[in-house]
């Protein structure tokens, strides 16, 4: 878990040291300048520091001290005129008669490259370069993350130590970066270590949604549990939403649905929230809850106009509705709960048993119907005595589907018309 980042801060020490020593020029070149102090001078802020040189070869040359290329002091040695010192540095810089440059109570920001140039007409010029590094005593260092909220995926992760505002690490942050960080600051005069703990907040991760038991659909009356799990830091909170309404689940993200009804079918949304980062994530699960239509499908055939036959199949109710078809009559026409198919009556439909195929996810069912011509029939004559009268009944019995219509008549014309099976004519006794 712990990852220790060590960062050695040698601030203000990473200067390139370039030494130019030139001893020149011309025939009588005698002007020589040499360093007395080291070429790299390190000291503490507040001390008096001298970049010490000595020269020879010519008396009283002109002298220029440059800081990072810009003149800060010019003087002709032993001149009656005082040295010309950069006004911003008057309190700090002091030039000695031997050409050395002294920094009085040197401030931290006087680190830099310093070059001294001497010139004497007819004798030439000479120069030398020093590097000055000013340090301070490191104290009360604290290490902090830039913001309170350290969140996975952020591109920049900055740990700051309060003393020098130095940046020690930048990276795309990962949950595994949770841990303890430390910074170690050193300079030639002191060293200090500071430490901080970083917790990386992350998630919710992609939720894992599960219905138990797992089925492609449920039947009204079943019980189902929905669970929603996701990783995160802190652990994400779970909310279930159905039809725009919040439902109560337990804290572990599990919701129990007992004795489900068809109106509980639909999309359930699991909504996860990281309460620290406000990151949200949603996932849907669709529950199909079905109910079988009651009873069994019912088939019938009726006469339609123009000698047509109307085949009818009924199986109403249920969720979803049953899909009905008469494959033997037309394989492409289907109906939901009810199907009516009109066909011209033809000889090959006479006596043909037609099956209605009724498909529901819970059950498949059929019903059969046969269309028949009325059969050739002989009237059945019965005589009975009723109240001393003889009643003669002529019964017509014929089977047909659709039911046949029967017409009675005698010499003088039509008597009655009615359904076949129960019709009777009663002649006068
Ligand atoms: C530095 O030089 C100044 C001026 O000459 C003097 O007053 C002071 O005491 C010196 N400080 C130290 C630490 O030597
Ligand atoms: C130059 O002068 C300063 C101040 O008078 C002195 O401290 C230093 O030692 C001298 N340097 C040399 C090389 O004589
Ligand atoms: C989840 O379902 C709801 C309601 O049907 C819809 O608005 C939302 O976009 C869905 N979310 C996802 C992630 O599919
Ligand atoms: C309808 O007829 C088919 C085929 O002859 C048969 O399998 C099925 O059991 C019959 N259905 C009913 C409800 O009698």
CSV table of C-alpha atoms and ligand atoms in Angstrom, one decimal:
chain,number,residue,atom,x,y,z
A,1,UNK,CA,0.0,0.0,0.0
A,2,UNK,CA,2.6,2.5,1.0
A,3,UNK,CA,4.6,3.9,-1.7
A,4,UNK,CA,7.4,6.2,-0.7
A,5,UNK,CA,8.2,8.9,-3.1
A,6,UNK,CA,11.6,10.3,-2.4
A,7,UNK,CA,12.3,13.6,-4.0
A,8,UNK,CA,15.6,15.1,-3.3
A,9,UNK,CA,15.4,18.7,-3.6
A,10,UNK,CA,18.7,20.4,-4.3
A,11,UNK,CA,16.9,23.5,-5.2
A,12,UNK,CA,19.1,26.2,-6.5
A,13,UNK,CA,21.9,23.8,-7.0
A,14,UNK,CA,21.2,22.7,-10.5
A,15,UNK,CA,23.1,25.5,-12.2
A,16,UNK,CA,25.4,24.8,-15.0
A,17,UNK,CA,28.8,25.9,-14.2
A,18,UNK,CA,30.7,27.4,-17.0
A,19,UNK,CA,34.1,28.7,-16.5
A,20,UNK,CA,35.5,31.3,-18.8
A,21,UNK,CA,39.0,32.1,-18.1
A,22,UNK,CA,40.5,34.2,-20.7
A,23,UNK,CA,43.9,35.8,-20.5
A,24,UNK,CA,44.6,37.9,-23.3
A,25,UNK,CA,45.0,40.0,-25.6
A,26,UNK,CA,47.5,41.9,-27.7
A,27,UNK,CA,51.2,41.8,-27.6
A,28,UNK,CA,51.8,43.0,-24.1
A,29,UNK,CA,48.9,40.9,-22.6
A,30,UNK,CA,49.8,40.9,-19.0
A,31,UNK,CA,46.4,41.4,-17.4
A,32,UNK,CA,45.6,38.3,-15.4
A,33,UNK,CA,42.7,37.5,-13.2
A,34,UNK,CA,42.3,34.4,-11.0
A,35,UNK,CA,39.7,33.1,-8.5
A,36,UNK,CA,40.5,33.1,-4.9
A,37,UNK,CA,37.2,31.6,-3.7
A,38,UNK,CA,35.8,28.4,-5.3
A,39,UNK,CA,34.0,28.9,-8.6
A,40,UNK,CA,30.9,27.5,-7.1
A,41,UNK,CA,30.0,29.3,-3.9
A,42,UNK,CA,27.3,27.9,-1.6
A,43,UNK,CA,26.2,29.8,1.4
A,44,UNK,CA,23.2,30.5,3.7
A,45,UNK,CA,20.9,33.4,3.1
A,46,UNK,CA,21.7,36.3,5.5
A,47,UNK,CA,25.5,35.7,5.6
A,48,UNK,CA,28.1,38.0,4.1
A,49,UNK,CA,29.5,36.2,1.1
A,50,UNK,CA,32.5,37.2,-1.1
A,51,UNK,CA,33.3,36.1,-4.7
A,52,UNK,CA,37.0,36.7,-4.3
A,53,UNK,CA,39.4,37.3,-7.1
A,54,UNK,CA,42.9,38.7,-7.5
A,55,UNK,CA,44.4,40.3,-10.6
A,56,UNK,CA,47.8,41.2,-11.8
A,57,UNK,CA,49.5,42.6,-14.9
A,58,UNK,CA,48.1,46.1,-15.0
A,59,UNK,CA,47.2,48.7,-12.3
A,60,UNK,CA,43.7,50.0,-11.8
A,61,UNK,CA,41.8,48.3,-14.6
A,62,UNK,CA,38.1,49.0,-15.2
A,63,UNK,CA,36.0,46.3,-13.6
A,64,UNK,CA,32.5,45.1,-14.4
A,65,UNK,CA,30.5,42.5,-12.5
A,66,UNK,CA,27.6,40.9,-14.5
A,67,UNK,CA,24.8,38.9,-13.1
A,68,UNK,CA,23.3,36.5,-15.6
A,69,UNK,CA,24.7,38.6,-18.4
A,70,UNK,CA,23.6,42.0,-17.0
A,71,UNK,CA,26.1,44.5,-15.5
A,72,UNK,CA,25.4,45.1,-11.8
A,73,UNK,CA,28.7,46.9,-10.8
A,74,UNK,CA,31.2,48.9,-12.8
A,75,UNK,CA,34.2,50.7,-11.4
A,76,UNK,CA,37.7,51.8,-12.3
A,77,UNK,CA,39.7,50.4,-9.4
A,78,UNK,CA,41.1,53.1,-7.1
A,79,UNK,CA,39.1,55.8,-8.9
A,80,UNK,CA,38.1,58.8,-6.9
A,81,UNK,CA,34.6,58.1,-8.1
A,82,UNK,CA,32.5,55.6,-6.2
A,83,UNK,CA,31.6,52.3,-7.9
A,84,UNK,CA,28.4,52.4,-10.1
A,85,UNK,CA,26.1,49.8,-8.5
A,86,UNK,CA,22.7,48.7,-9.8
A,87,UNK,CA,20.3,50.8,-7.7
A,88,UNK,CA,18.3,47.7,-6.8
A,89,UNK,CA,21.3,46.0,-5.3
A,90,UNK,CA,22.9,49.0,-3.5
A,91,UNK,CA,22.2,47.5,-0.1
A,92,UNK,CA,23.6,44.1,-1.0
A,93,UNK,CA,26.6,44.5,-3.3
A,94,UNK,CA,29.9,45.9,-2.3
A,95,UNK,CA,33.0,45.9,-4.4
A,96,UNK,CA,36.5,45.6,-2.8
A,97,UNK,CA,39.6,47.3,-4.0
A,98,UNK,CA,41.1,44.0,-5.1
A,99,UNK,CA,38.0,43.5,-7.4
A,100,UNK,CA,36.2,41.0,-5.2
A,101,UNK,CA,32.4,41.2,-4.9
A,102,UNK,CA,30.9,41.0,-1.4
A,103,UNK,CA,27.2,40.3,-0.8
A,104,UNK,CA,26.1,41.9,2.5
A,105,UNK,CA,23.5,39.6,4.3
A,106,UNK,CA,22.9,37.9,1.0
A,107,UNK,CA,19.2,37.4,0.2
A,108,UNK,CA,18.0,34.0,-1.2
A,109,UNK,CA,17.2,35.4,-4.6
A,110,UNK,CA,20.8,36.4,-5.3
A,111,UNK,CA,21.6,32.9,-6.5
A,112,UNK,CA,22.9,33.1,-10.1
A,113,UNK,CA,25.9,33.2,-12.4
A,114,UNK,CA,28.3,36.1,-11.8
A,115,UNK,CA,31.0,37.1,-14.2
A,116,UNK,CA,33.8,39.6,-13.6
A,117,UNK,CA,35.4,41.3,-16.5
A,118,UNK,CA,38.5,43.5,-16.3
A,119,UNK,CA,40.0,45.7,-19.0
A,120,UNK,CA,42.9,48.0,-19.4
A,121,UNK,CA,43.5,49.7,-22.6
A,122,UNK,CA,46.6,48.4,-24.3
A,123,UNK,CA,46.8,45.5,-22.0
A,124,UNK,CA,43.6,43.7,-22.8
A,125,UNK,CA,40.8,42.1,-21.0
A,126,UNK,CA,40.2,39.1,-18.7
A,127,UNK,CA,37.2,37.5,-17.2
A,128,UNK,CA,36.1,34.8,-14.8
A,129,UNK,CA,32.7,33.3,-13.9
A,130,UNK,CA,31.3,32.2,-10.6
A,131,UNK,CA,28.1,30.4,-9.6
A,132,UNK,CA,26.5,31.6,-6.4
A,133,UNK,CA,24.0,29.3,-4.6
A,134,UNK,CA,22.2,30.6,-1.7
A,135,UNK,CA,20.3,28.3,0.6
A,136,UNK,CA,18.0,28.6,3.6
A,137,UNK,CA,17.6,26.4,6.5
A,138,UNK,CA,14.7,24.1,5.7
A,139,UNK,CA,12.1,24.1,8.5
A,140,UNK,CA,8.4,23.4,9.1
A,141,UNK,CA,7.9,21.6,5.9
A,142,UNK,CA,4.4,20.2,5.4
A,143,UNK,CA,3.3,18.0,2.5
A,144,UNK,CA,-0.2,18.5,1.1
A,145,UNK,CA,-2.4,17.4,-1.8
A,146,UNK,CA,-3.6,20.3,-3.8
A,147,UNK,CA,-7.3,19.6,-3.2
A,148,UNK,CA,-9.2,17.8,-0.4
A,149,UNK,CA,-10.8,15.5,-3.0
A,150,UNK,CA,-8.4,13.1,-4.6
A,151,UNK,CA,-10.3,11.4,-7.3
A,152,UNK,CA,-9.4,8.5,-9.6
A,153,UNK,CA,-8.7,9.5,-13.2
A,154,UNK,CA,-7.7,13.1,-12.6
A,155,UNK,CA,-4.7,13.9,-14.8
A,156,UNK,CA,-2.7,15.9,-12.4
A,157,UNK,CA,-2.0,14.8,-9.0
A,158,UNK,CA,0.1,17.4,-7.2
A,159,UNK,CA,1.7,17.1,-3.9
A,160,UNK,CA,3.0,20.3,-2.6
A,161,UNK,CA,5.4,21.0,0.2
A,162,UNK,CA,4.5,24.2,1.8
A,163,UNK,CA,8.0,25.7,2.2
A,164,UNK,CA,9.2,26.0,-1.4
A,165,UNK,CA,6.0,25.2,-3.3
A,166,UNK,CA,7.8,22.6,-5.3
A,167,UNK,CA,5.9,20.1,-7.3
A,168,UNK,CA,7.1,16.6,-6.7
A,169,UNK,CA,4.8,14.3,-8.7
A,170,UNK,CA,2.3,14.5,-11.5
A,171,UNK,CA,0.5,11.5,-12.9
A,172,UNK,CA,-2.9,10.1,-13.9
A,173,UNK,CA,-4.2,9.0,-10.5
A,174,UNK,CA,-5.2,5.5,-9.9
A,175,UNK,CA,-6.9,3.9,-6.9
A,176,UNK,CA,-3.7,2.0,-6.1
A,177,UNK,CA,-2.1,5.4,-5.5
A,178,UNK,CA,-3.8,5.5,-2.1
A,179,UNK,CA,-1.0,5.5,0.5
A,180,UNK,CA,1.5,7.4,2.3
A,181,UNK,CA,3.7,9.9,0.5
A,182,UNK,CA,6.8,11.7,1.8
A,183,UNK,CA,9.1,14.4,0.5
A,184,UNK,CA,12.6,14.8,1.6
A,185,UNK,CA,14.2,18.2,1.2
A,186,UNK,CA,17.9,18.5,1.4
A,187,UNK,CA,20.4,21.3,0.8
A,188,UNK,CA,24.0,21.6,1.9
A,189,UNK,CA,22.9,23.1,5.2
A,190,UNK,CA,19.9,21.1,6.3
A,191,UNK,CA,17.4,18.3,5.4
A,192,UNK,CA,13.8,17.7,6.4
A,193,UNK,CA,11.3,14.9,5.6
A,194,UNK,CA,7.5,15.5,5.5
A,195,UNK,CA,4.8,12.9,5.1
A,196,UNK,CA,1.1,12.9,4.2
A,197,UNK,CA,-1.5,10.2,3.6
A,198,UNK,CA,-3.5,10.3,0.4
A,199,UNK,CA,-6.8,8.5,-0.1
A,200,UNK,CA,-7.9,8.2,-3.7
A,201,UNK,CA,-11.7,8.2,-4.1
A,202,UNK,CA,-13.0,6.2,-7.0
A,203,UNK,CA,-16.1,4.6,-8.5
A,204,UNK,CA,-18.9,3.7,-8.7
A,205,UNK,CA,-17.4,1.1,-11.1
A,206,UNK,CA,-19.6,-0.7,-13.7
A,207,UNK,CA,-22.4,-2.2,-11.7
A,208,UNK,CA,-23.1,-5.9,-11.7
A,209,UNK,CA,-26.9,-6.4,-11.8
A,210,UNK,CA,-28.5,-9.8,-11.2
A,211,UNK,CA,-32.0,-11.2,-10.8
A,212,UNK,CA,-32.3,-14.3,-8.8
A,213,UNK,CA,-33.5,-16.8,-9.8
A,214,UNK,CA,-32.3,-16.0,-13.3
A,215,UNK,CA,-35.1,-16.5,-15.9
A,216,UNK,CA,-36.1,-15.1,-19.2
A,217,UNK,CA,-39.5,-14.3,-17.7
A,218,UNK,CA,-41.3,-14.7,-14.5
A,219,UNK,CA,-44.9,-15.9,-13.9
A,220,UNK,CA,-47.3,-13.8,-11.8
A,221,UNK,CA,-46.9,-15.1,-8.2
A,222,UNK,CA,-43.2,-15.7,-8.5
A,223,UNK,CA,-40.6,-14.1,-6.2
A,224,UNK,CA,-37.5,-12.4,-7.5
A,225,UNK,CA,-34.5,-10.7,-5.9
A,226,UNK,CA,-32.6,-8.0,-7.7
A,227,UNK,CA,-29.1,-7.2,-6.6
A,228,UNK,CA,-26.9,-4.3,-7.7
A,229,UNK,CA,-23.2,-4.3,-6.8
A,230,UNK,CA,-20.4,-1.9,-7.6
A,231,UNK,CA,-17.0,-1.1,-6.3
A,232,UNK,CA,-16.1,2.3,-5.1
A,233,UNK,CA,-14.4,4.4,-2.4
A,234,UNK,CA,-16.3,5.2,-0.4
A,235,UNK,CA,-18.8,2.3,-1.0
A,236,UNK,CA,-21.5,3.7,-3.4
A,237,UNK,CA,-25.0,4.0,-2.1
A,238,UNK,CA,-27.7,2.2,-4.1
A,239,UNK,CA,-31.2,3.4,-5.1
A,240,UNK,CA,-33.8,1.4,-7.1
A,241,UNK,CA,-36.1,3.2,-9.5
A,242,UNK,CA,-39.1,1.7,-11.2
A,243,UNK,CA,-41.6,3.8,-13.3
A,244,UNK,CA,-40.0,7.0,-12.0
A,245,UNK,CA,-40.5,6.0,-8.4
A,246,UNK,CA,-37.8,5.2,-5.8
A,247,UNK,CA,-38.1,1.8,-4.3
A,248,UNK,CA,-36.7,0.7,-1.0
A,249,UNK,CA,-33.9,-1.8,-1.1
A,250,UNK,CA,-31.6,-2.9,1.7
A,251,UNK,CA,-28.2,-1.3,2.2
A,252,UNK,CA,-26.4,-4.0,0.4
A,253,UNK,CA,-28.3,-3.1,-2.8
A,254,UNK,CA,-30.6,-6.1,-2.8
A,255,UNK,CA,-34.3,-5.7,-3.5
A,256,UNK,CA,-36.8,-8.5,-2.9
A,257,UNK,CA,-40.0,-8.7,-4.9
A,258,UNK,CA,-42.5,-11.2,-3.5
A,259,UNK,CA,-45.6,-12.5,-5.3
A,260,UNK,CA,-44.9,-10.3,-8.4
A,261,UNK,CA,-47.8,-9.2,-10.5
A,262,UNK,CA,-47.8,-8.3,-14.2
A,263,UNK,CA,-47.9,-4.6,-13.5
A,264,UNK,CA,-44.5,-5.0,-11.9
A,265,UNK,CA,-42.9,-5.9,-15.2
A,266,UNK,CA,-40.7,-3.3,-16.8
A,267,UNK,CA,-37.4,-1.5,-16.4
A,268,UNK,CA,-35.7,-1.4,-13.0
A,269,UNK,CA,-32.9,1.1,-12.7
A,270,UNK,CA,-30.2,0.7,-10.2
A,271,UNK,CA,-28.7,4.1,-9.4
A,272,UNK,CA,-25.3,4.3,-7.7
A,273,UNK,CA,-23.8,7.3,-6.1
A,274,UNK,CA,-20.4,8.0,-4.7
A,275,UNK,CA,-21.2,10.5,-1.9
A,276,UNK,CA,-17.7,11.9,-1.8
A,277,UNK,CA,-17.2,12.6,-5.5
A,278,UNK,CA,-20.8,12.8,-6.5
A,279,UNK,CA,-20.1,10.4,-9.4
A,280,UNK,CA,-23.2,8.6,-10.4
A,281,UNK,CA,-23.8,5.5,-12.5
A,282,UNK,CA,-27.0,3.8,-13.6
A,283,UNK,CA,-27.8,0.4,-14.9
A,284,UNK,CA,-31.1,-1.1,-16.1
A,285,UNK,CA,-32.6,-4.5,-15.8
A,286,UNK,CA,-35.8,-5.5,-17.5
A,287,UNK,CA,-38.2,-7.9,-15.7
A,288,UNK,CA,-40.8,-9.7,-17.8
A,289,UNK,CA,-43.7,-10.9,-15.7
A,290,UNK,CA,-46.3,-13.0,-17.6
A,291,UNK,CA,-49.7,-14.4,-16.9
A,292,UNK,CA,-51.5,-17.1,-18.9
A,293,UNK,CA,-54.9,-16.3,-20.4
A,294,UNK,CA,-57.6,-18.1,-18.5
A,295,UNK,CA,-59.4,-21.2,-19.8
A,296,UNK,CA,-58.6,-22.6,-23.2
A,297,UNK,CA,-58.8,-21.2,-26.7
A,298,UNK,CA,-62.2,-21.5,-28.3
A,299,UNK,CA,-62.7,-22.2,-32.0
A,300,UNK,CA,-65.8,-21.7,-34.1
A,301,UNK,CA,-66.9,-21.2,-37.7
A,302,UNK,CA,-69.8,-19.0,-38.9
A,303,UNK,CA,-71.4,-18.4,-42.2
A,304,UNK,CA,-70.5,-15.1,-43.7
A,305,UNK,CA,-72.1,-13.2,-46.5
A,306,UNK,CA,-71.6,-14.4,-50.1
A,307,UNK,CA,-71.0,-18.0,-49.2
A,308,UNK,CA,-68.0,-17.3,-47.1
A,309,UNK,CA,-66.8,-19.0,-43.9
A,310,UNK,CA,-65.7,-17.1,-40.9
A,311,UNK,CA,-63.2,-19.0,-38.8
A,312,UNK,CA,-62.8,-17.6,-35.3
A,313,UNK,CA,-60.3,-18.3,-32.6
A,314,UNK,CA,-60.5,-16.7,-29.1
A,315,UNK,CA,-58.1,-16.9,-26.2
A,316,UNK,CA,-58.4,-13.5,-24.5
A,317,UNK,CA,-56.6,-12.2,-21.5
A,318,UNK,CA,-53.1,-12.9,-20.2
A,319,UNK,CA,-49.9,-11.0,-20.3
A,320,UNK,CA,-48.8,-10.8,-23.0
A,321,UNK,CA,-51.8,-11.8,-25.2
A,322,UNK,CA,-51.5,-15.2,-26.9
A,323,UNK,CA,-50.5,-15.2,-30.5
A,324,UNK,CA,-53.2,-17.0,-32.6
A,325,UNK,CA,-53.0,-18.5,-36.1
A,326,UNK,CA,-54.7,-21.0,-38.4
A,327,UNK,CA,-51.5,-22.4,-40.0
A,328,UNK,CA,-53.6,-24.7,-42.3
A,329,UNK,CA,-55.6,-21.7,-43.7
A,330,UNK,CA,-53.1,-18.9,-43.7
A,331,UNK,CA,-49.7,-19.1,-42.2
A,332,UNK,CA,-49.0,-15.3,-42.2
A,333,UNK,CA,-52.0,-13.9,-40.5
A,334,UNK,CA,-51.9,-13.9,-36.8
A,335,UNK,CA,-53.9,-12.3,-34.0
A,336,UNK,CA,-53.4,-11.3,-30.4
A,337,UNK,CA,-56.1,-12.8,-28.2
A,338,UNK,CA,-58.5,-13.1,-31.1
A,339,UNK,CA,-58.2,-14.1,-34.7
A,340,UNK,CA,-61.0,-14.0,-37.4
A,341,UNK,CA,-60.3,-15.3,-40.8
A,342,UNK,CA,-62.8,-15.1,-43.7
A,343,UNK,CA,-62.5,-17.5,-46.5
A,344,UNK,CA,-64.7,-18.3,-49.5
A,345,UNK,CA,-66.6,-21.6,-48.7
A,346,UNK,CA,-65.1,-24.2,-50.9
A,347,UNK,CA,-65.4,-28.0,-51.3
A,348,UNK,CA,-62.0,-28.7,-49.8
A,349,UNK,CA,-62.9,-26.9,-46.6
A,350,UNK,CA,-65.9,-29.2,-46.2
A,351,UNK,CA,-65.2,-31.7,-43.4
A,352,UNK,CA,-61.7,-30.3,-42.9
A,353,UNK,CA,-60.6,-30.0,-39.3
A,354,UNK,CA,-58.7,-26.7,-38.9
A,355,UNK,CA,-56.5,-26.2,-35.9
A,356,UNK,CA,-56.0,-22.8,-34.2
A,357,UNK,CA,-52.5,-22.6,-32.9
A,358,UNK,CA,-52.5,-20.5,-29.7
A,359,UNK,CA,-49.0,-19.6,-28.4
A,360,UNK,CA,-48.3,-17.9,-25.1
A,361,UNK,CA,-44.9,-17.8,-23.4
A,362,UNK,CA,-46.3,-19.8,-20.5
A,363,UNK,CA,-48.4,-22.3,-22.5
A,364,UNK,CA,-49.1,-23.5,-26.0
A,365,UNK,CA,-52.6,-24.6,-26.8
A,366,UNK,CA,-54.9,-25.5,-29.7
A,367,UNK,CA,-58.5,-25.7,-30.6
A,368,UNK,CA,-60.0,-27.4,-33.6
A,369,UNK,CA,-63.0,-26.6,-35.8
A,370,UNK,CA,-64.6,-28.5,-38.7
A,371,UNK,CA,-66.9,-26.9,-41.3
A,372,UNK,CA,-69.5,-29.3,-42.7
A,373,UNK,CA,-72.4,-29.2,-45.3
A,374,UNK,CA,-75.7,-30.1,-43.9
A,375,UNK,CA,-76.0,-33.9,-44.2
A,376,UNK,CA,-78.7,-35.5,-46.4
A,377,UNK,CA,-81.4,-36.3,-44.0
A,378,UNK,CA,-84.8,-37.9,-43.7
A,379,UNK,CA,-87.4,-36.2,-41.6
A,380,UNK,CA,-88.3,-38.3,-38.6
A,381,UNK,CA,-92.0,-38.5,-37.9
A,382,UNK,CA,-93.3,-39.1,-34.4
A,383,UNK,CA,-96.9,-39.4,-33.3
A,384,UNK,CA,-97.8,-38.7,-29.7
A,385,UNK,CA,-101.1,-38.4,-27.9
A,386,UNK,CA,-101.5,-35.2,-25.9
A,387,UNK,CA,-104.8,-34.1,-24.3
A,388,UNK,CA,-106.7,-36.7,-26.5
A,389,UNK,CA,-105.2,-35.3,-29.6
A,390,UNK,CA,-102.8,-37.0,-31.8
A,391,UNK,CA,-99.8,-34.8,-32.3
A,392,UNK,CA,-97.7,-35.7,-35.3
A,393,UNK,CA,-94.2,-34.2,-35.2
A,394,UNK,CA,-91.9,-34.2,-38.1
A,395,UNK,CA,-88.4,-33.7,-36.8
A,396,UNK,CA,-85.6,-32.5,-38.9
A,397,UNK,CA,-82.2,-33.5,-37.5
A,398,UNK,CA,-79.2,-32.5,-39.4
A,399,UNK,CA,-75.7,-31.8,-38.4
A,400,UNK,CA,-73.9,-29.0,-40.0
A,401,UNK,CA,-71.2,-26.6,-39.1
A,402,UNK,CA,-71.9,-23.7,-39.4
A,403,UNK,CA,-75.3,-24.7,-38.1
A,404,UNK,CA,-77.8,-25.2,-41.0
A,405,UNK,CA,-80.9,-23.2,-41.4
A,406,UNK,CA,-84.0,-25.2,-42.1
A,407,UNK,CA,-87.2,-24.1,-43.9
A,408,UNK,CA,-90.5,-25.9,-43.6
A,409,UNK,CA,-93.3,-25.7,-46.1
A,410,UNK,CA,-96.6,-27.5,-47.2
A,411,UNK,CA,-98.7,-27.2,-50.3
A,412,UNK,CA,-100.0,-23.9,-49.3
A,413,UNK,CA,-96.5,-22.4,-48.8
A,414,UNK,CA,-93.9,-21.7,-46.2
A,415,UNK,CA,-94.8,-22.4,-42.5
A,416,UNK,CA,-91.8,-21.6,-40.5
A,417,UNK,CA,-88.1,-21.1,-40.7
A,418,UNK,CA,-85.8,-22.0,-37.8
A,419,UNK,CA,-82.7,-23.7,-36.7
A,420,UNK,CA,-82.5,-27.3,-37.8
A,421,UNK,CA,-82.0,-29.5,-34.8
A,422,UNK,CA,-85.0,-28.5,-32.7
A,423,UNK,CA,-87.5,-27.6,-35.4
A,424,UNK,CA,-90.8,-29.3,-35.5
A,425,UNK,CA,-94.0,-28.8,-37.5
A,426,UNK,CA,-97.3,-29.8,-35.9
A,427,UNK,CA,-100.0,-30.5,-38.6
A,428,UNK,CA,-103.6,-30.2,-37.6
A,429,UNK,CA,-105.1,-33.4,-36.2
B,1,LIG,C1,28.1,41.7,7.3
B,1,LIG,O1,28.6,42.9,6.9
B,1,LIG,C2,27.9,44.0,7.5
B,1,LIG,C3,28.4,45.3,6.9
B,1,LIG,O2,29.8,45.2,6.8
B,1,LIG,C4,28.1,44.0,9.0
B,1,LIG,O3,27.4,45.0,9.6
B,1,LIG,C5,27.6,42.6,9.5
B,1,LIG,O4,27.9,42.5,10.8
B,1,LIG,C6,28.2,41.5,8.7
B,1,LIG,N1,27.5,40.3,9.1
B,1,LIG,C7,28.1,39.1,9.4
B,1,LIG,C8,27.2,38.0,9.7
B,1,LIG,O5,29.3,39.1,9.3
B,2,LIG,C1,40.2,41.3,-1.2
B,2,LIG,O1,39.7,42.3,-0.3
B,2,LIG,C2,38.9,41.7,0.7
B,2,LIG,C3,38.4,42.9,1.5
B,2,LIG,O2,39.4,43.8,1.8
B,2,LIG,C4,39.6,40.7,1.5
B,2,LIG,O3,38.7,40.1,2.4
B,2,LIG,C5,40.1,39.6,0.6
B,2,LIG,O4,40.9,38.6,1.3
B,2,LIG,C6,41.0,40.2,-0.5
B,2,LIG,N1,41.3,39.2,-1.5
B,2,LIG,C7,42.6,39.0,-1.9
B,2,LIG,C8,42.8,37.9,-2.9
B,2,LIG,O5,43.5,39.7,-1.5
B,3,LIG,C1,-32.7,3.1,-18.0
B,3,LIG,O1,-34.1,3.1,-18.2
B,3,LIG,C2,-34.6,4.4,-18.1
B,3,LIG,C3,-36.1,4.3,-18.2
B,3,LIG,O2,-36.5,3.4,-19.2
B,3,LIG,C4,-34.0,5.3,-19.2
B,3,LIG,O3,-34.5,6.6,-19.2
B,3,LIG,C5,-32.5,5.3,-19.1
B,3,LIG,O4,-31.9,6.0,-20.2
B,3,LIG,C6,-32.0,3.9,-19.1
B,3,LIG,N1,-30.6,4.0,-18.7
B,3,LIG,C7,-29.7,3.2,-19.3
B,3,LIG,C8,-28.3,3.4,-18.7
B,3,LIG,O5,-29.9,2.5,-20.2
B,4,LIG,C1,-56.6,-30.5,-32.6
B,4,LIG,O1,-56.1,-31.3,-33.6
B,4,LIG,C2,-54.7,-31.6,-33.5
B,4,LIG,C3,-54.3,-32.3,-34.8
B,4,LIG,O2,-55.2,-33.2,-35.2
B,4,LIG,C4,-54.5,-32.4,-32.2
B,4,LIG,O3,-53.1,-32.6,-32.1
B,4,LIG,C5,-55.0,-31.5,-31.1
B,4,LIG,O4,-54.9,-32.3,-29.9
B,4,LIG,C6,-56.4,-31.1,-31.3
B,4,LIG,N1,-56.8,-30.2,-30.2
B,4,LIG,C7,-57.9,-30.3,-29.5
B,4,LIG,C8,-58.1,-29.2,-28.5
B,4,LIG,O5,-58.6,-31.2,-29.6
